[in-house]
PDB file of C-alpha atoms in Angstrom:
ATOM      1  CA  MET A  68     158.071 -20.092 -62.020  1.00  0.00           C
ATOM      2  CA  THR A  69     156.436 -17.952 -64.701  1.00  0.00           C
ATOM      3  CA  VAL A  70     157.228 -14.326 -65.229  1.00  0.00           C
ATOM      4  CA  PRO A  71     154.104 -11.945 -65.441  1.00  0.00           C
ATOM      5  CA  SER A  72     153.776 -10.247 -68.882  1.00  0.00           C
ATOM      6  CA  SER A  73     154.805  -6.646 -69.024  1.00  0.00           C
ATOM      7  CA  GLU A  74     152.853  -5.900 -72.126  1.00  0.00           C
ATOM      8  CA  PRO A  75     150.478  -2.782 -71.661  1.00  0.00           C
ATOM      9  CA  PRO A  76     146.789  -3.480 -71.971  1.00  0.00           C
ATOM     10  CA  SER A  77     145.236  -2.902 -75.187  1.00  0.00           C
ATOM     11  CA  PHE A  78     142.008  -1.062 -75.853  1.00  0.00           C
ATOM     12  CA  PRO A  79     138.973  -3.320 -75.055  1.00  0.00           C
ATOM     13  CA  GLU A  80     136.436  -4.217 -77.676  1.00  0.00           C
ATOM     14  CA  PHE A  81     134.589  -1.137 -78.811  1.00  0.00           C
ATOM     15  CA  ARG A  82     130.837  -0.860 -77.838  1.00  0.00           C
ATOM     16  CA  ALA A  83     129.190   2.152 -79.028  1.00  0.00           C
ATOM     17  CA  GLU A  84     126.532   2.285 -76.385  1.00  0.00           C
ATOM     18  CA  VAL A  85     129.173   2.512 -73.737  1.00  0.00           C
ATOM     19  CA  ALA A  86     131.788   4.638 -75.535  1.00  0.00           C
ATOM     20  CA  TRP A  87     129.472   7.384 -76.972  1.00  0.00           C
ATOM     21  CA  PRO A  88     128.283   8.711 -73.740  1.00  0.00           C
ATOM     22  CA  ALA A  89     131.699   8.880 -72.319  1.00  0.00           C
ATOM     23  CA  PHE A  90     132.923  10.560 -75.519  1.00  0.00           C
ATOM     24  CA  LEU A  91     130.166  13.144 -75.368  1.00  0.00           C
ATOM     25  CA  LEU A  92     130.755  13.617 -71.701  1.00  0.00           C
ATOM     26  CA  GLY A  93     134.508  14.459 -72.408  1.00  0.00           C
ATOM     27  CA  TRP A  94     133.529  16.909 -75.345  1.00  0.00           C
ATOM     28  CA  GLY A  95     130.993  18.557 -72.879  1.00  0.00           C
ATOM     29  CA  LEU A  96     133.625  18.902 -70.130  1.00  0.00           C
ATOM     30  CA  GLY A  97     136.035  20.527 -72.611  1.00  0.00           C
ATOM     31  CA  ALA A  98     133.425  22.873 -73.965  1.00  0.00           C
ATOM     32  CA  ALA A  99     132.309  23.896 -70.376  1.00  0.00           C
ATOM     33  CA  LEU A 100     135.993  24.564 -69.555  1.00  0.00           C
ATOM     34  CA  LEU A 101     136.255  26.748 -72.572  1.00  0.00           C
ATOM     35  CA  PHE A 102     133.418  28.831 -71.752  1.00  0.00           C
ATOM     36  CA  GLY A 103     134.168  29.007 -68.062  1.00  0.00           C
ATOM     37  CA  VAL A 104     137.761  30.131 -68.703  1.00  0.00           C
ATOM     38  CA  ARG A 105     136.421  32.761 -71.168  1.00  0.00           C
ATOM     39  CA  GLY A 106     133.836  34.053 -68.618  1.00  0.00           C
ATOM     40  CA  LEU A 107     136.405  34.179 -65.835  1.00  0.00           C
ATOM     41  CA  ALA A 108     138.890  35.999 -68.034  1.00  0.00           C
ATOM     42  CA  ASP A 109     136.217  38.595 -69.059  1.00  0.00           C
ATOM     43  CA  ALA A 110     135.451  39.212 -65.331  1.00  0.00           C
ATOM     44  CA  LEU A 111     139.070  39.533 -64.111  1.00  0.00           C
ATOM     45  CA  ILE A 112     140.757  41.144 -67.213  1.00  0.00           C
ATOM     46  CA  THR A 113     139.600  44.690 -68.052  1.00  0.00           C
ATOM     47  CA  ASP A 114     142.280  45.404 -70.678  1.00  0.00           C
ATOM     48  CA  PRO A 115     140.775  44.606 -74.254  1.00  0.00           C
ATOM     49  CA  CYS A 116     144.157  43.441 -75.463  1.00  0.00           C
ATOM     50  CA  ARG A 117     146.534  42.277 -72.772  1.00  0.00           C
ATOM     51  CA  GLY A 118     146.486  38.635 -72.101  1.00  0.00           C
ATOM     52  CA  ARG A 119     143.700  37.858 -74.579  1.00  0.00           C
ATOM     53  CA  THR A 120     145.988  35.766 -76.899  1.00  0.00           C
ATOM     54  CA  LEU A 121     147.097  33.701 -74.076  1.00  0.00           C
ATOM     55  CA  ILE A 122     143.394  32.912 -72.964  1.00  0.00           C
ATOM     56  CA  ALA A 123     142.541  32.140 -76.595  1.00  0.00           C
ATOM     57  CA  LEU A 124     145.235  29.428 -76.799  1.00  0.00           C
ATOM     58  CA  LEU A 125     145.222  28.250 -73.226  1.00  0.00           C
ATOM     59  CA  VAL A 126     142.279  25.918 -73.363  1.00  0.00           C
ATOM     60  CA  PRO A 127     143.020  24.183 -76.774  1.00  0.00           C
ATOM     61  CA  LEU A 128     146.608  23.543 -75.363  1.00  0.00           C
ATOM     62  CA  LEU A 129     145.302  22.067 -72.293  1.00  0.00           C
ATOM     63  CA  LEU A 130     142.573  19.858 -73.818  1.00  0.00           C
ATOM     64  CA  GLY A 131     144.519  18.540 -76.774  1.00  0.00           C
ATOM     65  CA  PRO A 132     147.720  17.111 -74.990  1.00  0.00           C
ATOM     66  CA  GLY A 133     145.772  16.534 -71.741  1.00  0.00           C
ATOM     67  CA  GLY A 134     142.893  14.628 -73.268  1.00  0.00           C
ATOM     68  CA  PHE A 135     145.358  12.555 -75.446  1.00  0.00           C
ATOM     69  CA  ALA A 136     147.408  11.683 -72.317  1.00  0.00           C
ATOM     70  CA  PHE A 137     144.467  10.778 -70.344  1.00  0.00           C
ATOM     71  CA  ALA A 138     143.139   8.503 -73.071  1.00  0.00           C
ATOM     72  CA  SER A 139     146.615   6.874 -73.464  1.00  0.00           C
ATOM     73  CA  THR A 140     146.979   6.314 -69.685  1.00  0.00           C
ATOM     74  CA  HIS A 141     143.609   4.612 -69.425  1.00  0.00           C
ATOM     75  CA  ARG A 142     143.571   2.731 -72.701  1.00  0.00           C
ATOM     76  CA  GLY A 143     142.601  -0.381 -70.838  1.00  0.00           C
ATOM     77  CA  SER A 144     139.171   1.265 -70.012  1.00  0.00           C
ATOM     78  CA  MET A 145     137.037   1.990 -72.917  1.00  0.00           C
ATOM     79  CA  VAL A 146     135.007   4.621 -70.889  1.00  0.00           C
ATOM     80  CA  ARG A 147     138.090   6.481 -69.675  1.00  0.00           C
ATOM     81  CA  ALA A 148     139.596   6.387 -73.103  1.00  0.00           C
ATOM     82  CA  ALA A 149     136.506   7.625 -74.858  1.00  0.00           C
ATOM     83  CA  LEU A 150     136.244  10.466 -72.183  1.00  0.00           C
ATOM     84  CA  GLY A 151     139.866  11.648 -73.088  1.00  0.00           C
ATOM     85  CA  LEU A 152     139.197  11.318 -76.879  1.00  0.00           C
ATOM     86  CA  GLY A 153     136.150  13.598 -76.329  1.00  0.00           C
ATOM     87  CA  MET A 154     138.413  16.123 -74.698  1.00  0.00           C
ATOM     88  CA  VAL A 155     140.630  16.058 -77.611  1.00  0.00           C
ATOM     89  CA  VAL A 156     137.918  16.671 -80.055  1.00  0.00           C
ATOM     90  CA  ALA A 157     136.836  19.701 -77.928  1.00  0.00           C
ATOM     91  CA  SER A 158     140.266  21.015 -78.053  1.00  0.00           C
ATOM     92  CA  LEU A 159     139.683  21.521 -81.824  1.00  0.00           C
ATOM     93  CA  PHE A 160     136.062  22.388 -81.965  1.00  0.00           C
ATOM     94  CA  PRO A 161     134.806  24.605 -80.174  1.00  0.00           C
ATOM     95  CA  SER A 162     138.025  25.454 -78.290  1.00  0.00           C
ATOM     96  CA  LEU A 163     140.577  26.159 -81.284  1.00  0.00           C
ATOM     97  CA  TYR A 164     137.827  27.529 -83.438  1.00  0.00           C
ATOM     98  CA  VAL A 165     136.638  30.087 -80.847  1.00  0.00           C
ATOM     99  CA  GLY A 166     140.172  30.930 -79.959  1.00  0.00           C
ATOM    100  CA  ALA A 167     141.072  31.598 -83.714  1.00  0.00           C
ATOM    101  CA  LEU A 168     137.913  34.021 -83.866  1.00  0.00           C
ATOM    102  CA  ASP A 169     139.119  35.850 -80.777  1.00  0.00           C
ATOM    103  CA  ILE A 170     142.594  36.328 -82.102  1.00  0.00           C
ATOM    104  CA  GLY A 171     141.064  37.582 -85.405  1.00  0.00           C
ATOM    105  CA  LYS A 172     139.056  40.047 -83.327  1.00  0.00           C
ATOM    106  CA  LEU A 173     142.241  41.361 -81.625  1.00  0.00           C
ATOM    107  CA  ARG A 174     143.471  42.475 -85.099  1.00  0.00           C
ATOM    108  CA  THR A 175     140.274  44.334 -86.018  1.00  0.00           C
ATOM    109  CA  THR A 176     140.241  46.242 -82.874  1.00  0.00           C
ATOM    110  CA  GLY A 177     143.948  47.181 -83.189  1.00  0.00           C
ATOM    111  CA  CYS A 178     145.364  45.026 -80.400  1.00  0.00           C
ATOM    112  CA  ALA A 179     147.659  43.148 -83.062  1.00  0.00           C
ATOM    113  CA  GLY A 180     148.777  46.511 -84.631  1.00  0.00           C
ATOM    114  CA  GLY A 181     147.752  48.220 -87.743  1.00  0.00           C
ATOM    115  CA  TYR A 182     148.823  47.747 -91.282  1.00  0.00           C
ATOM    116  CA  LEU A 183     148.524  49.748 -94.420  1.00  0.00           C
ATOM    117  CA  VAL A 184     147.305  48.052 -97.810  1.00  0.00           C
ATOM    118  CA  LEU A 185     148.553  49.425-101.003  1.00  0.00           C
ATOM    119  CA  THR A 186     146.483  48.374-104.146  1.00  0.00           C
ATOM    120  CA  GLY A 187     146.881  48.721-107.878  1.00  0.00           C
ATOM    121  CA  PRO A 188     144.361  49.559-110.542  1.00  0.00           C
ATOM    122  CA  ASP A 189     142.926  46.001-110.444  1.00  0.00           C
ATOM    123  CA  GLN A 190     142.239  46.427-106.574  1.00  0.00           C
ATOM    124  CA  LYS A 191     144.600  43.692-105.726  1.00  0.00           C
ATOM    125  CA  SER A 192     147.242  44.085-103.179  1.00  0.00           C
ATOM    126  CA  ALA A 193     150.345  45.641-104.728  1.00  0.00           C
ATOM    127  CA  SER A 194     153.967  45.013-103.417  1.00  0.00           C
ATOM    128  CA  ARG A 195     155.799  46.115-106.459  1.00  0.00           C
ATOM    129  CA  VAL A 196     155.427  48.488-109.297  1.00  0.00           C
ATOM    130  CA  GLU A 197     157.265  49.003-112.550  1.00  0.00           C
ATOM    131  CA  LEU A 198     157.884  52.131-114.274  1.00  0.00           C
ATOM    132  CA  ARG A 199     160.554  53.864-116.761  1.00  0.00           C
ATOM    133  CA  ALA A 200     162.530  56.960-115.805  1.00  0.00           C
ATOM    134  CA  GLY A 201     160.563  59.979-115.980  1.00  0.00           C
ATOM    135  CA  GLU A 202     157.116  58.165-115.407  1.00  0.00           C
ATOM    136  CA  THR A 203     154.717  58.041-112.629  1.00  0.00           C
ATOM    137  CA  ARG A 204     152.453  55.378-111.347  1.00  0.00           C
ATOM    138  CA  GLU A 205     149.645  55.808-108.736  1.00  0.00           C
ATOM    139  CA  VAL A 206     148.449  53.159-106.217  1.00  0.00           C
ATOM    140  CA  GLN A 207     145.778  53.415-103.485  1.00  0.00           C
ATOM    141  CA  GLY A 208     146.425  53.220 -99.878  1.00  0.00           C
ATOM    142  CA  ARG A 209     144.100  52.031 -97.199  1.00  0.00           C
ATOM    143  CA  ILE A 210     144.747  51.930 -93.275  1.00  0.00           C
ATOM    144  CA  GLY A 211     143.378  48.734 -91.566  1.00  0.00           C
ATOM    145  CA  GLY A 212     143.877  46.813 -88.395  1.00  0.00           C
ATOM    146  CA  TYR A 213     142.134  49.480 -86.360  1.00  0.00           C
ATOM    147  CA  THR A 214     138.389  50.455 -86.127  1.00  0.00           C
ATOM    148  CA  ARG A 215     136.945  53.944 -86.196  1.00  0.00           C
ATOM    149  CA  GLU A 216     135.513  53.245 -82.596  1.00  0.00           C
ATOM    150  CA  THR A 217     138.932  52.491 -81.175  1.00  0.00           C
ATOM    151  CA  HIS A 218     140.908  55.199 -83.474  1.00  0.00           C
ATOM    152  CA  PRO A 219     138.278  57.670 -84.673  1.00  0.00           C
ATOM    153  CA  GLY A 220     140.733  60.499 -85.472  1.00  0.00           C
ATOM    154  CA  PRO A 221     142.660  61.052 -88.678  1.00  0.00           C
ATOM    155  CA  PHE A 222     146.083  59.407 -89.381  1.00  0.00           C
ATOM    156  CA  ASN A 223     148.978  61.514 -90.647  1.00  0.00           C
ATOM    157  CA  LEU A 224     150.368  60.226 -93.935  1.00  0.00           C
ATOM    158  CA  GLU A 225     154.128  60.279 -94.784  1.00  0.00           C
ATOM    159  CA  GLY A 226     156.069  58.827 -97.660  1.00  0.00           C
ATOM    160  CA  LYS A 227     159.755  58.024 -97.772  1.00  0.00           C
ATOM    161  CA  SER A 228     161.994  56.734-100.513  1.00  0.00           C
ATOM    162  CA  SER A 229     165.357  55.066-100.273  1.00  0.00           C
ATOM    163  CA  VAL A 230     166.949  57.401-103.043  1.00  0.00           C
ATOM    164  CA  PRO A 231     166.203  61.050-103.968  1.00  0.00           C
ATOM    165  CA  SER A 232     165.517  60.137-107.534  1.00  0.00           C
ATOM    166  CA  ILE A 233     162.311  58.121-106.584  1.00  0.00           C
ATOM    167  CA  GLN A 234     159.649  60.500-105.224  1.00  0.00           C
ATOM    168  CA  VAL A 235     156.687  59.564-103.204  1.00  0.00           C
ATOM    169  CA  VAL A 236     153.720  62.256-103.350  1.00  0.00           C
ATOM    170  CA  LEU A 237     150.848  61.985-101.183  1.00  0.00           C
ATOM    171  CA  PRO A 238     148.053  64.515-102.323  1.00  0.00           C
ATOM    172  CA  ARG A 239     146.217  63.844 -99.004  1.00  0.00           C
ATOM    173  CA  LYS A 240     148.216  64.464 -95.861  1.00  0.00           C
ATOM    174  CA  GLN A 241     145.590  62.684 -93.620  1.00  0.00           C
ATOM    175  CA  ALA A 242     143.285  59.746 -93.782  1.00  0.00           C
ATOM    176  CA  ARG A 243     140.913  57.857 -91.586  1.00  0.00           C
ATOM    177  CA  VAL A 244     140.662  54.105 -90.908  1.00  0.00           C
ATOM    178  CA  GLY A 245     139.125  52.481 -93.994  1.00  0.00           C
ATOM    179  CA  GLU A 246     139.503  55.449 -96.237  1.00  0.00           C
ATOM    180  CA  THR A 247     141.428  55.084 -99.443  1.00  0.00           C
ATOM    181  CA  PHE A 248     143.983  57.718-100.466  1.00  0.00           C
ATOM    182  CA  PRO A 249     146.334  58.045-103.648  1.00  0.00           C
ATOM    183  CA  VAL A 250     150.046  57.300-103.475  1.00  0.00           C
ATOM    184  CA  GLN A 251     151.953  58.573-106.468  1.00  0.00           C
ATOM    185  CA  ILE A 252     155.413  57.067-107.193  1.00  0.00           C
ATOM    186  CA  THR A 253     157.623  59.054-109.703  1.00  0.00           C
ATOM    187  CA  ALA A 254     161.004  58.019-111.224  1.00  0.00           C
ATOM    188  CA  ALA A 255     162.975  61.139-111.991  1.00  0.00           C
ATOM    189  CA  PRO A 256     164.489  61.369-115.500  1.00  0.00           C
ATOM    190  CA  GLY A 257     167.927  59.687-115.585  1.00  0.00           C
ATOM    191  CA  THR A 258     166.980  57.261-112.719  1.00  0.00           C
ATOM    192  CA  PRO A 259     169.403  54.247-113.042  1.00  0.00           C
ATOM    193  CA  ILE A 260     167.789  50.937-113.913  1.00  0.00           C
ATOM    194  CA  ASN A 261     167.310  49.177-110.435  1.00  0.00           C
ATOM    195  CA  THR A 262     165.044  48.115-107.817  1.00  0.00           C
ATOM    196  CA  TYR A 263     164.326  50.764-105.199  1.00  0.00           C
ATOM    197  CA  THR A 264     161.984  50.754-101.805  1.00  0.00           C
ATOM    198  CA  VAL A 265     159.608  53.284-100.853  1.00  0.00           C
ATOM    199  CA  ASN A 266     157.590  53.327 -97.554  1.00  0.00           C
ATOM    200  CA  VAL A 267     154.219  54.920 -96.741  1.00  0.00           C
ATOM    201  CA  ILE A 268     153.530  55.365 -92.976  1.00  0.00           C
ATOM    202  CA  ALA A 269     150.305  56.356 -91.323  1.00  0.00           C
ATOM    203  CA  THR A 270     150.774  57.613 -87.561  1.00  0.00           C
ATOM    204  CA  GLN A 271     148.141  58.740 -85.038  1.00  0.00           C
ATOM    205  CA  GLY A 272     149.743  59.873 -81.681  1.00  0.00           C
ATOM    206  CA  LYS A 273     152.574  58.092 -79.992  1.00  0.00           C
ATOM    207  CA  GLY A 274     153.003  54.374 -80.778  1.00  0.00           C
ATOM    208  CA  VAL A 275     150.235  53.967 -83.166  1.00  0.00           C
ATOM    209  CA  GLY A 276     151.252  53.356 -86.681  1.00  0.00           C
ATOM    210  CA  ALA A 277     150.449  51.447 -89.970  1.00  0.00           C
ATOM    211  CA  PRO A 278     153.469  51.052 -92.334  1.00  0.00           C
ATOM    212  CA  ALA A 279     153.709  49.704 -95.865  1.00  0.00           C
ATOM    213  CA  ALA A 280     156.583  49.037 -98.126  1.00  0.00           C
ATOM    214  CA  LEU A 281     156.633  49.026-101.920  1.00  0.00           C
ATOM    215  CA  GLU A 282     159.299  47.945-104.344  1.00  0.00           C
ATOM    216  CA  VAL A 283     159.790  50.103-107.492  1.00  0.00           C
ATOM    217  CA  ASP A 284     161.436  48.519-110.488  1.00  0.00           C
ATOM    218  CA  VAL A 285     162.988  51.105-112.771  1.00  0.00           C
ATOM    219  CA  ARG A 286     163.036  49.497-116.348  1.00  0.00           C
ATOM    220  CA  PRO A 287     164.380  50.771-119.655  1.00  0.00           C
TER     221      PRO A 287
END
């Protein structure tokens, strides 16, 4: 009496004329699912922010593991395995690519919250400045993460310091999205050598804000 083999079937011999149509069909089904879900979400979800991140990630998460599992389960059939691999590729492009673009748009419309960029004289982002006691440094601030369409009014500007000897002066008290404004940092005479933290905050109404933190190194 012979015992039947329990080894799983292997992939059959690859034949392009059979595999490519199935692969393209799987890719097409994945792309159709992506735009179908996006269209349904646009019709049912009226909020421009709520639920959008989930929709952007839902299809790639379904197609990637789902397509791979389908291909592995049907590895004995070249047509079905190619169909599953086409779905895996569709999970990356266009699904993941389009989802990443959608998430990027959420930040530009303020759905991901705002931010405040501080830049130095070289126009590069600044997270730290150095100065001696009695000196003043100036950086430029700019509000981002929102658009003037979604937040057309001015933001109120405020500067805070961790110690009284480090002063934050804002010549302008208000600024709009995208505008630059000066931020002056002064270390009073006699300020001990140390690293301090200052904060610049732009607010508009309740719950709408754009903060930034800057480390101040006081050197001899």
